[in-house]
CSV table of C-alpha atoms in Angstrom, one decimal:
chain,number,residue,atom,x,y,z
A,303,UNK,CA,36.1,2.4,-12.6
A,304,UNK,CA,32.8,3.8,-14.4
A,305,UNK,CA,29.8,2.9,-13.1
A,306,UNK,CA,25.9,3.8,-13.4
A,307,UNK,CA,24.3,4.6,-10.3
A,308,UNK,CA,20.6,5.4,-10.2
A,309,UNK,CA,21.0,6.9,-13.4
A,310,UNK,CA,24.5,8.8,-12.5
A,311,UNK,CA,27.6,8.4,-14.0
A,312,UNK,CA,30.2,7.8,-10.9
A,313,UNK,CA,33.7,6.9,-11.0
A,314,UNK,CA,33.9,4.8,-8.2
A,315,UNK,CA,38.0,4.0,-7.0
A,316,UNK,CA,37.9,2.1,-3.6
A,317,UNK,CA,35.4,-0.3,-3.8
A,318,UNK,CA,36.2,-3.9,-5.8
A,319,UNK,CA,32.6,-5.5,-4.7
A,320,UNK,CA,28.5,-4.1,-3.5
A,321,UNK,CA,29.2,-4.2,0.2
A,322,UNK,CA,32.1,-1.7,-0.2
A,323,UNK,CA,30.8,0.1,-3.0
A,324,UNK,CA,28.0,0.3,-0.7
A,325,UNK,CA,30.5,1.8,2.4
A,326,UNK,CA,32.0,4.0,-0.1
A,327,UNK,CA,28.8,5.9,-0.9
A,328,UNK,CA,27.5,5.8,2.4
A,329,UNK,CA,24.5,3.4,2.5
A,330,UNK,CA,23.7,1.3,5.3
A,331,UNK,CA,22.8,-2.1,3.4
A,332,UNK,CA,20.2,-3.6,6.1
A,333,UNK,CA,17.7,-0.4,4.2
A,334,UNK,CA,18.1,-1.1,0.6
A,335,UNK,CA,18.2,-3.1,-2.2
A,336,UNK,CA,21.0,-3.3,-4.7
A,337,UNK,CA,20.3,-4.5,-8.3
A,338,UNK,CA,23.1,-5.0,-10.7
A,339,UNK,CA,22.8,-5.3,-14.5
A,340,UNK,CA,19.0,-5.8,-14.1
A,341,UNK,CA,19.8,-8.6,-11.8
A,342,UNK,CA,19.1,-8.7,-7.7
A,343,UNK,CA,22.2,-8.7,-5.8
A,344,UNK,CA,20.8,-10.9,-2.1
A,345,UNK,CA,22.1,-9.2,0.9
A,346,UNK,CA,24.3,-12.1,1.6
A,347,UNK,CA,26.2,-11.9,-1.7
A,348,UNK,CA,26.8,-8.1,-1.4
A,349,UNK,CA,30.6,-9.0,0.0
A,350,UNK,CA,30.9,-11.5,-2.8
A,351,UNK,CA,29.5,-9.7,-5.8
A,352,UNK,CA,32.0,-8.2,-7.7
A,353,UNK,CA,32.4,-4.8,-9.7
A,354,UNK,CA,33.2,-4.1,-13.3
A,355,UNK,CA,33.5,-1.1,-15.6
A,356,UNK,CA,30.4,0.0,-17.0
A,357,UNK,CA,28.2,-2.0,-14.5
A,358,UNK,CA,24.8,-0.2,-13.6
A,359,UNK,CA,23.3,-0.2,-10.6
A,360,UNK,CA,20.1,0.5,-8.8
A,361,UNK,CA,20.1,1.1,-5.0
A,362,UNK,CA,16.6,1.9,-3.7
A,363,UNK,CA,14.6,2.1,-0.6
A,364,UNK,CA,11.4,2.7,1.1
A,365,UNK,CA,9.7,6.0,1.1
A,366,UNK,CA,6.3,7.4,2.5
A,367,UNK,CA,4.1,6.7,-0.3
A,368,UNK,CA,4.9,-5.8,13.8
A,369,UNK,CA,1.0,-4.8,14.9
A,370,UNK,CA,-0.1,-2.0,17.2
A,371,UNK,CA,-3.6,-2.0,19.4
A,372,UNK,CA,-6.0,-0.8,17.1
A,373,UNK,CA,-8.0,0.5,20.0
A,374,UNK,CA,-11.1,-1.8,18.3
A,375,UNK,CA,-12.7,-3.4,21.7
A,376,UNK,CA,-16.0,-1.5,21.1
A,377,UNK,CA,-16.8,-3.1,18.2
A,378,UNK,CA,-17.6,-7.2,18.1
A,379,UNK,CA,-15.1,-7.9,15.2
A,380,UNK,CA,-12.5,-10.2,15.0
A,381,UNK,CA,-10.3,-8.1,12.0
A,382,UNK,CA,-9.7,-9.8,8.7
A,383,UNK,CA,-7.4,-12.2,7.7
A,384,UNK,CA,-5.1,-11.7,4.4
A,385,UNK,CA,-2.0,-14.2,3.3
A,386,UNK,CA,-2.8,-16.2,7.0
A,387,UNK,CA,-2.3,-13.1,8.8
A,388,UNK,CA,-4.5,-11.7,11.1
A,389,UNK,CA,-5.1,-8.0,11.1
A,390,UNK,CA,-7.4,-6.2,13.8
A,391,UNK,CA,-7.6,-2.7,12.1
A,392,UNK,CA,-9.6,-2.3,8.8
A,393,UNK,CA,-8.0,0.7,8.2
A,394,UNK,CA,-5.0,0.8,5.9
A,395,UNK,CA,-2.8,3.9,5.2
A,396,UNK,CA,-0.3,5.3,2.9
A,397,UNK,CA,2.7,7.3,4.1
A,398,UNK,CA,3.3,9.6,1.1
A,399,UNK,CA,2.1,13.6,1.1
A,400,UNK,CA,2.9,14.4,5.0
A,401,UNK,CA,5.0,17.2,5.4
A,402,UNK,CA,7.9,15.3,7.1
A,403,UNK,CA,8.6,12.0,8.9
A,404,UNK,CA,7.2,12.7,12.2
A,405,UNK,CA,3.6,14.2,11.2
A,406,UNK,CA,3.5,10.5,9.0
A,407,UNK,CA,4.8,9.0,12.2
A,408,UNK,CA,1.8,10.6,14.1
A,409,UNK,CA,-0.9,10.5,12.2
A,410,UNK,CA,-0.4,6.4,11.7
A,411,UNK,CA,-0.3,5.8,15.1
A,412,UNK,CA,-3.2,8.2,15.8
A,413,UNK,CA,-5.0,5.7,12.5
A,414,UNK,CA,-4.9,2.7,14.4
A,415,UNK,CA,-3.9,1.2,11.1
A,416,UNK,CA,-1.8,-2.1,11.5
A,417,UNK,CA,-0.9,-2.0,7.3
A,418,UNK,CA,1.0,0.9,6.1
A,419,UNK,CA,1.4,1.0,2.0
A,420,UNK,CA,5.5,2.2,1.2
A,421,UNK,CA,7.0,3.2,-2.0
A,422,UNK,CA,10.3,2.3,-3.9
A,423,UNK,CA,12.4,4.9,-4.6
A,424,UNK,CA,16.0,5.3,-5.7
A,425,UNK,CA,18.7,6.1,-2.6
A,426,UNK,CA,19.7,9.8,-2.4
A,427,UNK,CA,23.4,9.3,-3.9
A,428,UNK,CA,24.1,13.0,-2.7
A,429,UNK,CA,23.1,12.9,0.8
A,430,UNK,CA,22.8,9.1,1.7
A,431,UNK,CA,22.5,10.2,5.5
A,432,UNK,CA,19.3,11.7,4.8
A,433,UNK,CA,16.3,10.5,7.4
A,434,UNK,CA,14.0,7.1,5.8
A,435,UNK,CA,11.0,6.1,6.7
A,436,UNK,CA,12.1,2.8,8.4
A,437,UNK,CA,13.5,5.4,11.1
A,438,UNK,CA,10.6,6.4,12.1
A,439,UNK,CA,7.6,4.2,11.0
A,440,UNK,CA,9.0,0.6,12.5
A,441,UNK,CA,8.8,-2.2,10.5
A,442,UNK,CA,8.7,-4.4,13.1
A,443,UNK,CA,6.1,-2.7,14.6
A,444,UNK,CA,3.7,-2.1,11.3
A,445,UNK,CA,3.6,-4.5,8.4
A,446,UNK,CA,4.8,-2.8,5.1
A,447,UNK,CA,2.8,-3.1,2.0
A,448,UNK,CA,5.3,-2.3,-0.7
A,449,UNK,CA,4.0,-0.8,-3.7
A,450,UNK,CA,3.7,0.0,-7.5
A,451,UNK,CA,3.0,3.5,-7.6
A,452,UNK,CA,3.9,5.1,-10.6
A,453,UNK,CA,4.5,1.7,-12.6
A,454,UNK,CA,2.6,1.8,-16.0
A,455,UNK,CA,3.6,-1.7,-17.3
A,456,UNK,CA,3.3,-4.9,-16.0
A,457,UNK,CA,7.4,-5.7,-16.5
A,458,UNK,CA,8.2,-2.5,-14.3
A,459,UNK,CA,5.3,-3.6,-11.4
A,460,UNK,CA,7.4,-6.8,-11.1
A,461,UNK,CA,10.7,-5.4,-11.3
A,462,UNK,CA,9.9,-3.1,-8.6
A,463,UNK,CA,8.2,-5.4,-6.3
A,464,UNK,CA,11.3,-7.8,-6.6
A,465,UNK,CA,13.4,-5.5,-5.2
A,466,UNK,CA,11.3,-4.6,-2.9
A,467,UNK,CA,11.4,-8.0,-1.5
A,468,UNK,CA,14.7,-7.8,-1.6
A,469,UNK,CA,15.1,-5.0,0.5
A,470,UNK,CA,12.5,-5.7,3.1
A,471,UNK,CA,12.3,-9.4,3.0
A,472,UNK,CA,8.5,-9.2,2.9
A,473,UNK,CA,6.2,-11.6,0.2
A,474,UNK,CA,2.8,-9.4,1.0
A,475,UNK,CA,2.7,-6.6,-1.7
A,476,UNK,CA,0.1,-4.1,-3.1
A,477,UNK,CA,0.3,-4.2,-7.2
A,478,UNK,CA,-1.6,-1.3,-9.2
A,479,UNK,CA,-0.1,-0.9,-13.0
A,480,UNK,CA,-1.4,2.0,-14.2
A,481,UNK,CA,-2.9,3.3,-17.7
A,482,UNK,CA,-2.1,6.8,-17.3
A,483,UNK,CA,-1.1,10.1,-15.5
A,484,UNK,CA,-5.0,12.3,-15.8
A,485,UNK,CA,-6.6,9.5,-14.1
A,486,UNK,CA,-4.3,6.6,-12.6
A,487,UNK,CA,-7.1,4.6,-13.3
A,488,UNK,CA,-6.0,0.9,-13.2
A,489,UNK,CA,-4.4,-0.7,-16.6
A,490,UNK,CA,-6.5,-4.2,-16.2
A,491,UNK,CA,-5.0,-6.2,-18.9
A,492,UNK,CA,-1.3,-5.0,-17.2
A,493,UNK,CA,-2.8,-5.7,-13.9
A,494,UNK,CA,-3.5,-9.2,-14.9
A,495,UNK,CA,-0.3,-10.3,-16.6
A,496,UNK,CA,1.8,-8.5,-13.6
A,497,UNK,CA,-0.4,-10.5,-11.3
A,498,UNK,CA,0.5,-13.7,-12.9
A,499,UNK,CA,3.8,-13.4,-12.8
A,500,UNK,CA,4.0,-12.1,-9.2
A,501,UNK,CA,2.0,-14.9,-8.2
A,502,UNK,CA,4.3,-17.8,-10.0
A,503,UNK,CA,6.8,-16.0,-8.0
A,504,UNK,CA,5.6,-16.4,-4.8
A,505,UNK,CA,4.5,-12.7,-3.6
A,506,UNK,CA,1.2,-12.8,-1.8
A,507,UNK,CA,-0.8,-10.3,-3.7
A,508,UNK,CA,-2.8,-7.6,-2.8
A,509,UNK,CA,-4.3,-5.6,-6.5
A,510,UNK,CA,-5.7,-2.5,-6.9
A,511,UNK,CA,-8.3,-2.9,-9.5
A,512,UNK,CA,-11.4,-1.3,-11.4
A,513,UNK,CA,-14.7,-1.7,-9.9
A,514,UNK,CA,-15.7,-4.6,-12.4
A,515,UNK,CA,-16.7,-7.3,-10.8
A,516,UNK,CA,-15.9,-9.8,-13.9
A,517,UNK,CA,-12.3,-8.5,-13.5
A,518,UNK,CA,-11.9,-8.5,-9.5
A,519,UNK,CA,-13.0,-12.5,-9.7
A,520,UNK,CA,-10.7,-13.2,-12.3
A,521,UNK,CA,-7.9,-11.5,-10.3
A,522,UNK,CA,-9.4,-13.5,-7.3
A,523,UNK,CA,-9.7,-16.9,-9.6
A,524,UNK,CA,-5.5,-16.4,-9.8
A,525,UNK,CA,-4.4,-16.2,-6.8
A,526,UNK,CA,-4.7,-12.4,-5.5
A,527,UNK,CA,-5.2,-12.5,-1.6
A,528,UNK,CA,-7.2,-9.4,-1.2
A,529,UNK,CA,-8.9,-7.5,-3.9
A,530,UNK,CA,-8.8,-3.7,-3.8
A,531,UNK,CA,-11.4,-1.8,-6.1
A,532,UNK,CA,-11.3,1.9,-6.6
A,533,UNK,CA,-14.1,4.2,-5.0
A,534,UNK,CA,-13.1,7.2,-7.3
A,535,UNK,CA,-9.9,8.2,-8.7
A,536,UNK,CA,-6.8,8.1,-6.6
A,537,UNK,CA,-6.5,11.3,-4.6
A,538,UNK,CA,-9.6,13.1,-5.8
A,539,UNK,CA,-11.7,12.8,-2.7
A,540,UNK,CA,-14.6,12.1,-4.6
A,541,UNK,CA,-16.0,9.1,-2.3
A,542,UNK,CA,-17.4,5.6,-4.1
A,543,UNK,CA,-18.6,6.5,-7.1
A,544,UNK,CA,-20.1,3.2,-8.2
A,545,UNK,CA,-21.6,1.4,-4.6
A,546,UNK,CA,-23.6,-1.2,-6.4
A,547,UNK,CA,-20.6,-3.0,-8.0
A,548,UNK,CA,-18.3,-2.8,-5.1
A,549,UNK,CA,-21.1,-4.4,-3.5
A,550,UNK,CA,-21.4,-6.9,-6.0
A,551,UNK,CA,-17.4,-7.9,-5.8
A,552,UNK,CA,-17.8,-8.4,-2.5
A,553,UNK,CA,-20.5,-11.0,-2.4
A,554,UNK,CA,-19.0,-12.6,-4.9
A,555,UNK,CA,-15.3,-12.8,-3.3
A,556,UNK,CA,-13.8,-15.4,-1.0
A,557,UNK,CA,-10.7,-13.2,-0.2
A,558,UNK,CA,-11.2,-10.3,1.7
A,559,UNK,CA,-12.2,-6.5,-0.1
A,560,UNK,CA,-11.0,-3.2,0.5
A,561,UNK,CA,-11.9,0.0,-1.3
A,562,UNK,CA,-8.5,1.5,-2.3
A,563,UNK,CA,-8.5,5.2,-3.6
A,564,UNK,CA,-10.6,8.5,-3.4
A,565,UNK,CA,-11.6,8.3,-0.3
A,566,UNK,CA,-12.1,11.9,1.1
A,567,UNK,CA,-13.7,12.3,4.2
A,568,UNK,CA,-14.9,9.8,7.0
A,569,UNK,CA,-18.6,9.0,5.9
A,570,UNK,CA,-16.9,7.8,3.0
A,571,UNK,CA,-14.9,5.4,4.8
A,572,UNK,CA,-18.3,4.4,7.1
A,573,UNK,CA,-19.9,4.1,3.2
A,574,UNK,CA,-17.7,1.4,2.6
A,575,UNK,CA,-17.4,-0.7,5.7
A,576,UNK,CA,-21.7,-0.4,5.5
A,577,UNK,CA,-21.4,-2.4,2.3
A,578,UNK,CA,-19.1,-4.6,4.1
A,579,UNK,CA,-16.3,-4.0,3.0
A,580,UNK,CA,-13.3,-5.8,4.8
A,581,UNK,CA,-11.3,-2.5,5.1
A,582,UNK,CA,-10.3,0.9,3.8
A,583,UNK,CA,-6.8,1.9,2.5
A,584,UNK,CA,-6.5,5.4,1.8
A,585,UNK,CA,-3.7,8.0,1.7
A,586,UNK,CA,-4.3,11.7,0.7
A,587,UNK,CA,-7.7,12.1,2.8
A,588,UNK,CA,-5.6,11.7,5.9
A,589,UNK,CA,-2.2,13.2,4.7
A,590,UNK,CA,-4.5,16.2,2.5
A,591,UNK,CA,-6.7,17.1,5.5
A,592,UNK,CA,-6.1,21.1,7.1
A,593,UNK,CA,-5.5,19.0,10.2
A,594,UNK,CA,-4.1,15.1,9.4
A,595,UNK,CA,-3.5,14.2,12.9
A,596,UNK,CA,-7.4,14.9,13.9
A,597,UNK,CA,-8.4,13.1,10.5
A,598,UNK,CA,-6.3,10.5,11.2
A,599,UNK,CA,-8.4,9.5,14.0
A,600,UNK,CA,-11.6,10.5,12.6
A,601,UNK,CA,-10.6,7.8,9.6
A,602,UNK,CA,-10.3,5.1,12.8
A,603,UNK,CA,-13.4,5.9,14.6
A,604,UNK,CA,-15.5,5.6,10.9
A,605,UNK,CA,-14.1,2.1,10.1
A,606,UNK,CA,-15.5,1.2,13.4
A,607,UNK,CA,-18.9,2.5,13.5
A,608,UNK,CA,-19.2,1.5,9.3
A,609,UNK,CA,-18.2,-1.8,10.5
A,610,UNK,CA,-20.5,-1.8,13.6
A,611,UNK,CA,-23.5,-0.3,11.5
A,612,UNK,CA,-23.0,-3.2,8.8
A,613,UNK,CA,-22.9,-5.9,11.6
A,614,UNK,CA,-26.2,-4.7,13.4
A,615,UNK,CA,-27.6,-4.8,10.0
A,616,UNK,CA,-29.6,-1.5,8.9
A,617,UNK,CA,-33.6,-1.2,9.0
A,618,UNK,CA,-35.2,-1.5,6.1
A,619,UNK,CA,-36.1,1.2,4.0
A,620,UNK,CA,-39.9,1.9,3.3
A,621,UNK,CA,-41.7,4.6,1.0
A,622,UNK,CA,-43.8,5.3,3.6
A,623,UNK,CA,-44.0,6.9,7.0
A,624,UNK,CA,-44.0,4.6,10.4
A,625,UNK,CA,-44.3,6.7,13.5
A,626,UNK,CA,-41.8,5.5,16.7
A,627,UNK,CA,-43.9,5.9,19.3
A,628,UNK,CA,-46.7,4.1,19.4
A,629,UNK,CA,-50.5,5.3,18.6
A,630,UNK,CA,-52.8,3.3,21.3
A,631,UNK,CA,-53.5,6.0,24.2
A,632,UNK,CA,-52.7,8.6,22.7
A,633,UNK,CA,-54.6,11.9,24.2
């Protein structure tokens, strides 16, 4: 029979239902998720679902896009809590832009990061043995944030984040929808209605958003457990652009804040914790840097001391001079 596989035309002869369609090709079905005609086939069903002439599937998995010590007794912080989990690192990272598995393998665990963000992406029909990320970054081990990168509607966030539920079984997702390809800058009436819709559905939502605070407490009025405001635009390495209104979403949020996108180096990341900030999530300033390994554990000694600096509470600044030792006896 004819069927449509991640866009391919294949003519498919020994398989009569998903878990040996799945066999045929290749594909280990504890890593994916199969979708049929638009609609989720559940992992249980696979053996029971089955095939028909002309049916269209989608088989995708996770690509770079449990808990670990975070190495965080020096500071007097007891981590953040999103969805009633309990996370001790502040430092979130993606897994996209390394230059193979085991350099993203490294440079996490050299983060500290507890949270790593994962893309969905269609299965490799042509070589289905190739490596995947669950081989090497253990989701058991890390919790994976599923993502919307590269959605630019609200009906395709959803769709993607279905199946990515599907695959990995987790509720906790990062949504961004965005408004286009120059700037990635977050679509916020998209954002919304995706949001909605996720929520009604029972994901735990985690949103990247634009640095309006207006918009971040509606998103936080709906039901979004973490709000995640831009600094600059994703990848640029620009830093926070606009301090005063992240600061301003976060005194007026209950759920817990984290700058998401353009950080670039690690005074950035310190930036951010000293407005306090609950945590950082950031992707190419790690993967980007000459060296990612070192960076990587640059990125988890600025969370710390950013965090530190905003606990101790800075001195206050004067416009005046106001000499640290002190003038009486003085020769």
């Amino acid at each position: 029979m004819r069927l449509t596989i991640n866009g391919e035309d294949r003519n498919i002869e020994n398989a009569g239902n998903v878990a040996e369609l799945l066999g045929e090709l290749g594909i280990a079905s504890t890593k994916v998720a199969v979708e049929r005609n638009l609609e989720i086939v559940p992992k249980t069903a696979y053996g029971e679902t089955p095939l028909s002439d002309g049916d269209k599937f989608e088989i995708v998995h996770f690509i770079g896009g449990g808990s670990q010590e975070a190495d965080l007794a020096a500071a007097d912080d007891a981590g953040f809590v999103v969805a009633g989990k309990k996370f001790s690192s502040r430092l979130l990272v993606g897994t996209g832009k390394y230059k193979d598995f085991d350099e993203t393998r490294i440079a996490i665990e050299q983060s500290g990061a507890e949270i790593v963000t994962v893309a969905v992406r269609r299965v490799n029909l042509t070589d289905p043995n190739q490596p995947m990320l669950v081989d090497y970054v253990d989701p058991k081990k890390y919790t994976y944030l599923p993502n919307t990168a590269g959605c630019f509607t609200a009906d395709d966030a959803v769709r993607t984040l279905r199946l990515a539920r599907e695959a990995g079984g987790w509720n906790l997702v990062k949504l961004e929808v965005l408004g286009d390809q120059a700037t990635l800058y977050p679509n916020m009436p998209e954002t919304l209605k995706a949001a909605e819709s996720l929520i009604k559905d029972g994901f735990d939502v985690m949103v990247y958003c634009s640095d309006d605070p207006i918009q971040a407490k509606m998103l936080e009025d709906m039901g979004c457990c973490a709000i995640m405001p831009l600094g600059s635009l994703i990848g640029s390495g620009m830093g926070i652009l606009n301090p005063v209104n992240i600061a301003l979403i976060k005194q007026n949020a209950s759920v817990p804040v984290l700058v998401d996108a353009g950080v670039g180096t690690a005074s950035d990341a310190a930036f951010a914790m000293e407005l306090g900030c609950d945590g950082v999530l950031m992707n190419t300033a790690i993967a980007g840097a000459k060296d990612p390994i070192r960076m990587a554990r640059a990125m988890k000694h600025a969370i710390i001391a950013g965090r530190e600096s905003f606990l101790a509470g800075r001195m206050p600044k004067k416009q005046y001079a106001d000499p640290s030792s002190p003038l009486a006896g003085i020769i």
